[in-house]
Amino acid sequence: MTTATATIGPARDATAFVLRLFAWGIVFVTFAFLVENYLIHWLGMPGARGVFTGTGGYLAAGVYGLAGVLALAAARNPSPDGLRGDSARITAVAGYIARAAFWIVLLVGIADSVISFLRVEDLLNGLVGPDLATSLGLAQWRGPYVHMPLAALALVIAFFTRGVSFVWLSLLVVVVQLIVVIGRFVFSYEQAFIADLVRMWYAALFLFSSAYTLVEEGHVRVDVFYASMGTRTKALVNGIGAVVLGMSLMWVILVLGTATRASPIIGPFISYEQGQQTYGLATKYWMAAYLAIYAVLMMVQFAAMVLKSGADWREEPEPTTLSATPATAKAD
């Protein structure tokens, strides 16, 4: 009996290590992929595959190597709460991304609406002068000099806030839509930038809330067999589904969306693509970026789901207090 126990113990530890290495590897490789895209599309440097074709790419390859080292270090330092604790740590990363996304769409949406309103009412020239007013009318200027600083500020705010909820974004969408209705039917006042703001915020609400719904198991399941399965079988289905269906789809979105400068995600973002409305919001390129943020957010949460499923399959007990609180629950 003692020998059998000694054999099972290391095997279980090895399984847990492999699961942690895989999950953290997915997280760090995903961020390395984003860094590689920055090197390729913004700095004009070769990608990691250039190492094998003889065209360079050593910096990008080094980023992936660093991602592997960080994943190994994280896997070798497990949470005291087991796989559930590591899952909570990764969920906290997803929570930060969700909070940052919320503040980005909020700050950029409000700032761009103010600028567009001043342009529509011909007030911008008197406030900032004709030269700057002309520049603010161009997405290629408004993007790097207005939107990007606000996005950086959003990253900082997200680091220090924990109670942000996408419920507030739902309320804001309703309020703006109400303004559209009242302005149109009561005051006969309607501008393109207001409708653009509704679409911008609604798209963010739809995409960025998905990870929270995933971690809370709030997605509607249409199944015949799942409800009758045991805990371990459900864990196996969830884990395999997160990898085969979830992660694979997210990688398809990221890879195809950033393959070239003409790809549907990276192309509009690089050129700061603007809508056809002259006085609408200059945020059309953000709609493309939403897909990348959504894919990264879901990828990270799928990694956390793999560890949670592994804990269920291994029948690890639920700890009374996790060492890393799932921040997504506070950043939904």
XYZ file of C-alpha atoms in Angstrom:
332
model
C 0.000 0.000 0.000
C 2.829 2.356 0.856
C 4.583 1.631 -2.433
C 1.401 2.250 -4.428
C 0.816 5.541 -2.654
C 4.390 6.646 -3.297
C 3.917 5.861 -6.975
C 0.604 7.691 -7.328
C 1.805 10.790 -5.492
C 4.672 11.728 -7.855
C 2.487 10.871 -10.838
C -0.195 13.269 -9.659
C 2.416 15.943 -9.045
C 3.811 15.411 -12.556
C 0.325 15.731 -14.038
C -0.272 18.949 -12.113
C 3.091 20.312 -13.292
C 2.284 19.542 -16.933
C -1.118 21.219 -16.629
C 0.417 24.311 -15.008
C 3.184 24.470 -17.615
C 0.648 24.199 -20.424
C -1.708 26.840 -19.003
C 0.990 29.360 -18.127
C 2.717 28.617 -21.426
C -0.451 29.569 -23.303
C -0.688 32.827 -21.342
C 2.931 33.914 -21.857
C 3.107 32.756 -25.483
C -0.043 34.744 -26.246
C 1.579 37.919 -24.921
C 4.809 37.045 -26.765
C 2.726 36.798 -29.935
C 1.449 40.340 -29.361
C 4.998 41.615 -28.818
C 6.132 39.892 -32.002
C 3.350 41.623 -33.935
C 4.497 44.957 -32.552
C 8.040 44.245 -33.696
C 6.864 43.215 -37.162
C 4.139 45.705 -37.995
C 5.252 48.794 -36.073
C 9.033 48.517 -36.029
C 9.460 46.663 -39.317
C 11.549 43.900 -37.787
C 11.450 40.239 -38.913
C 9.359 37.728 -37.003
C 10.599 34.700 -35.097
C 10.306 32.460 -38.154
C 13.125 34.495 -39.669
C 15.524 32.516 -37.491
C 14.776 29.426 -39.605
C 14.821 31.244 -42.963
C 18.006 33.168 -42.289
C 16.367 36.607 -42.306
C 16.901 37.463 -38.648
C 14.112 37.556 -36.126
C 16.346 36.840 -33.165
C 14.674 39.431 -30.957
C 11.211 37.990 -31.631
C 12.545 34.484 -31.034
C 14.071 35.696 -27.786
C 10.684 37.013 -26.690
C 9.208 33.539 -27.180
C 12.149 32.034 -25.331
C 11.526 34.410 -22.435
C 7.861 33.386 -22.481
C 8.912 29.762 -22.129
C 11.214 30.562 -19.213
C 8.502 32.518 -17.419
C 5.989 29.704 -17.978
C 8.457 27.176 -16.561
C 9.115 29.392 -13.538
C 5.379 29.796 -12.893
C 4.811 26.047 -13.230
C 7.614 25.311 -10.767
C 6.080 27.645 -8.193
C 2.565 26.312 -7.712
C -0.089 27.954 -5.607
C -0.589 26.571 -2.081
C -4.207 26.008 -3.119
C -3.267 23.604 -5.891
C -4.509 23.883 -9.446
C -7.482 25.945 -8.299
C -5.104 28.536 -6.905
C -3.136 28.661 -10.170
C -6.411 28.943 -12.056
C -7.331 31.898 -9.861
C -3.979 33.542 -10.595
C -4.560 33.292 -14.334
C -8.133 34.489 -13.884
C -6.690 37.533 -12.134
C -4.709 38.262 -15.314
C -7.924 38.014 -17.316
C -9.546 40.316 -14.792
C -6.907 42.965 -15.349
C -7.347 42.743 -19.122
C -11.114 43.093 -18.716
C -10.761 46.131 -16.450
C -8.272 47.751 -18.822
C -10.607 47.129 -21.761
C -13.482 48.719 -19.855
C -11.526 51.870 -19.074
C -10.166 52.114 -22.618
C -13.590 52.052 -24.252
C -14.976 54.394 -21.603
C -12.233 57.043 -21.761
C -11.715 56.898 -25.522
C -15.457 56.922 -26.191
C -16.134 59.947 -23.994
C -13.105 61.931 -25.211
C -13.826 61.235 -28.863
C -17.500 62.132 -28.430
C -16.551 65.480 -26.890
C -14.167 66.250 -29.757
C -16.739 65.212 -32.368
C -19.444 67.310 -30.709
C -17.206 70.385 -30.700
C -16.413 69.813 -34.381
C -20.096 69.416 -35.284
C -21.040 72.622 -33.488
C -18.018 74.459 -34.958
C -16.611 75.220 -31.517
C -13.258 73.491 -31.890
C -11.557 76.270 -33.868
C -12.212 78.813 -31.153
C -10.955 76.508 -28.409
C -7.755 75.070 -29.883
C -7.121 77.045 -33.059
C -7.643 76.088 -36.710
C -4.469 74.015 -37.113
C -5.104 71.746 -34.142
C -8.807 71.603 -34.998
C -7.932 70.301 -38.454
C -5.592 67.698 -36.956
C -8.234 66.560 -34.492
C -10.524 65.891 -37.425
C -8.170 63.159 -38.649
C -8.147 59.706 -37.084
C -4.445 59.413 -38.009
C -3.763 62.287 -35.597
C -6.478 61.705 -33.036
C -5.479 58.064 -32.643
C -1.822 58.365 -31.586
C -2.106 61.704 -29.761
C -5.484 61.355 -28.034
C -6.563 57.717 -27.972
C -3.231 56.079 -27.199
C -2.441 58.269 -24.149
C -5.945 57.575 -22.852
C -5.401 53.847 -23.424
C -2.152 54.042 -21.432
C -3.999 55.860 -18.658
C -6.631 53.108 -18.722
C -3.931 50.476 -18.132
C -2.800 52.359 -15.038
C -6.327 52.876 -13.709
C -7.113 49.176 -14.232
C -4.113 48.241 -12.100
C -5.401 50.193 -9.113
C -9.122 49.480 -9.424
C -10.917 46.276 -8.578
C -14.614 47.114 -8.439
C -15.241 48.047 -12.083
C -18.153 46.213 -13.645
C -19.330 45.914 -17.230
C -22.806 46.416 -15.815
C -21.889 50.108 -15.830
C -21.132 49.872 -19.522
C -24.554 48.321 -20.053
C -26.100 51.294 -18.287
C -24.063 53.727 -20.380
C -25.218 52.055 -23.590
C -28.837 52.429 -22.468
C -28.296 56.082 -21.487
C -26.669 56.982 -24.819
C -29.387 55.167 -26.749
C -31.961 57.111 -24.751
C -30.177 60.339 -25.676
C -30.404 59.323 -29.343
C -34.155 58.729 -29.065
C -34.853 61.935 -27.133
C -32.638 64.012 -29.405
C -34.224 62.616 -32.561
C -37.906 62.652 -31.644
C -38.079 65.497 -29.139
C -35.453 68.011 -30.260
C -34.999 66.853 -33.881
C -31.252 66.702 -33.200
C -29.224 63.740 -34.409
C -25.506 63.365 -35.037
C -23.478 60.459 -36.401
C -21.026 60.387 -33.502
C -23.775 59.487 -31.013
C -24.773 56.399 -32.988
C -21.080 55.516 -33.362
C -20.675 55.697 -29.585
C -23.571 53.279 -29.068
C -22.039 50.789 -31.502
C -18.593 51.172 -29.980
C -19.765 50.524 -26.435
C -22.213 47.798 -27.352
C -19.531 45.886 -29.273
C -17.208 46.163 -26.268
C -19.940 44.980 -23.921
C -20.727 41.989 -26.114
C -17.123 40.863 -26.577
C -15.392 41.681 -23.306
C -18.088 40.266 -21.035
C -17.654 36.814 -22.569
C -14.745 35.828 -20.335
C -16.672 36.735 -17.192
C -19.635 34.726 -18.407
C -17.261 31.840 -19.096
C -15.661 31.810 -15.646
C -19.071 32.086 -13.965
C -20.413 29.286 -16.216
C -23.171 31.613 -17.316
C -23.181 30.554 -20.965
C -26.347 28.753 -22.009
C -25.589 25.089 -22.601
C -27.622 23.292 -25.254
C -26.767 19.671 -24.582
C -28.242 16.258 -24.029
C -25.499 14.405 -22.228
C -23.513 16.978 -20.224
C -26.056 17.512 -17.438
C -26.077 13.817 -16.560
C -22.281 13.440 -16.470
C -20.276 13.020 -13.297
C -17.885 15.647 -11.973
C -14.753 14.071 -13.457
C -16.372 13.506 -16.826
C -17.562 17.111 -16.936
C -14.052 18.248 -16.059
C -12.625 16.185 -18.907
C -15.156 17.584 -21.369
C -14.529 21.157 -20.210
C -10.755 20.809 -20.344
C -10.649 19.219 -23.779
C -13.269 21.646 -25.076
C -11.273 24.641 -23.803
C -8.193 23.453 -25.708
C -9.637 21.916 -28.872
C -12.535 24.294 -29.474
C -11.790 27.415 -27.432
C -8.044 27.990 -27.752
C -7.891 26.820 -31.350
C -10.566 29.340 -32.368
C -8.804 32.158 -30.524
C -5.518 31.334 -32.270
C -7.305 31.349 -35.629
C -8.604 34.849 -34.866
C -5.201 36.120 -33.768
C -3.111 34.507 -36.512
C -5.402 35.294 -39.451
C -6.201 38.739 -38.085
C -2.546 39.775 -37.845
C -0.859 37.785 -40.619
C -0.119 40.801 -42.831
C -0.564 44.563 -42.717
C -3.763 44.073 -44.720
C -5.269 41.590 -42.249
C -8.645 42.514 -40.697
C -7.317 43.206 -37.192
C -3.880 44.689 -37.643
C -4.619 46.557 -40.882
C -7.262 48.988 -39.584
C -5.334 49.492 -36.340
C -2.072 50.430 -38.059
C -3.761 52.916 -40.388
C -6.143 54.266 -37.713
C -9.014 53.528 -40.059
C -11.877 56.004 -39.838
C -15.530 55.604 -40.722
C -17.175 57.244 -43.705
C -19.020 59.789 -41.560
C -17.073 63.046 -41.602
C -18.257 64.058 -38.147
C -18.531 60.605 -36.629
C -16.191 59.093 -34.069
C -12.625 58.381 -35.183
C -12.731 55.006 -33.446
C -13.530 52.545 -36.224
C -10.080 50.985 -35.892
C -10.858 50.173 -32.265
C -13.631 47.867 -33.473
C -10.962 45.753 -35.155
C -8.765 45.893 -32.058
C -11.717 44.602 -30.018
C -11.350 41.240 -31.754
C -7.713 40.961 -30.668
C -8.543 41.984 -27.092
C -11.433 39.519 -27.055
C -9.230 36.682 -28.338
C -6.484 37.372 -25.783
C -8.985 37.713 -22.948
C -10.714 34.445 -23.848
C -7.388 32.679 -24.387
C -6.247 33.565 -20.888
C -9.566 32.506 -19.395
C -9.497 29.208 -21.296
C -6.071 28.568 -19.747
C -7.586 29.144 -16.317
C -10.437 26.829 -17.260
C -7.988 24.057 -18.119
C -6.491 24.247 -14.621
C -9.910 24.364 -12.973
C -10.986 21.339 -14.989
C -7.763 19.593 -14.007
C -8.506 20.287 -10.349
C -12.015 18.864 -10.743
C -10.717 15.803 -12.560
C -8.119 15.229 -9.832
C -10.862 15.833 -7.234
C -8.887 18.516 -5.461
C -10.856 20.010 -2.564
C -12.237 23.524 -2.748
C -9.990 25.748 -0.578
C -11.760 28.020 1.869
C -9.704 31.050 0.749
C -7.850 31.128 -2.532
C -4.447 32.777 -2.441
C -5.335 34.699 -5.620
C -8.860 36.027 -5.771
C -10.438 35.760 -9.222
C -10.280 39.392 -10.233
C -12.532 38.797 -13.213
C -15.421 38.416 -10.820
C -14.797 42.019 -9.810
C -14.095 43.229 -13.306
C -17.036 41.782 -15.119
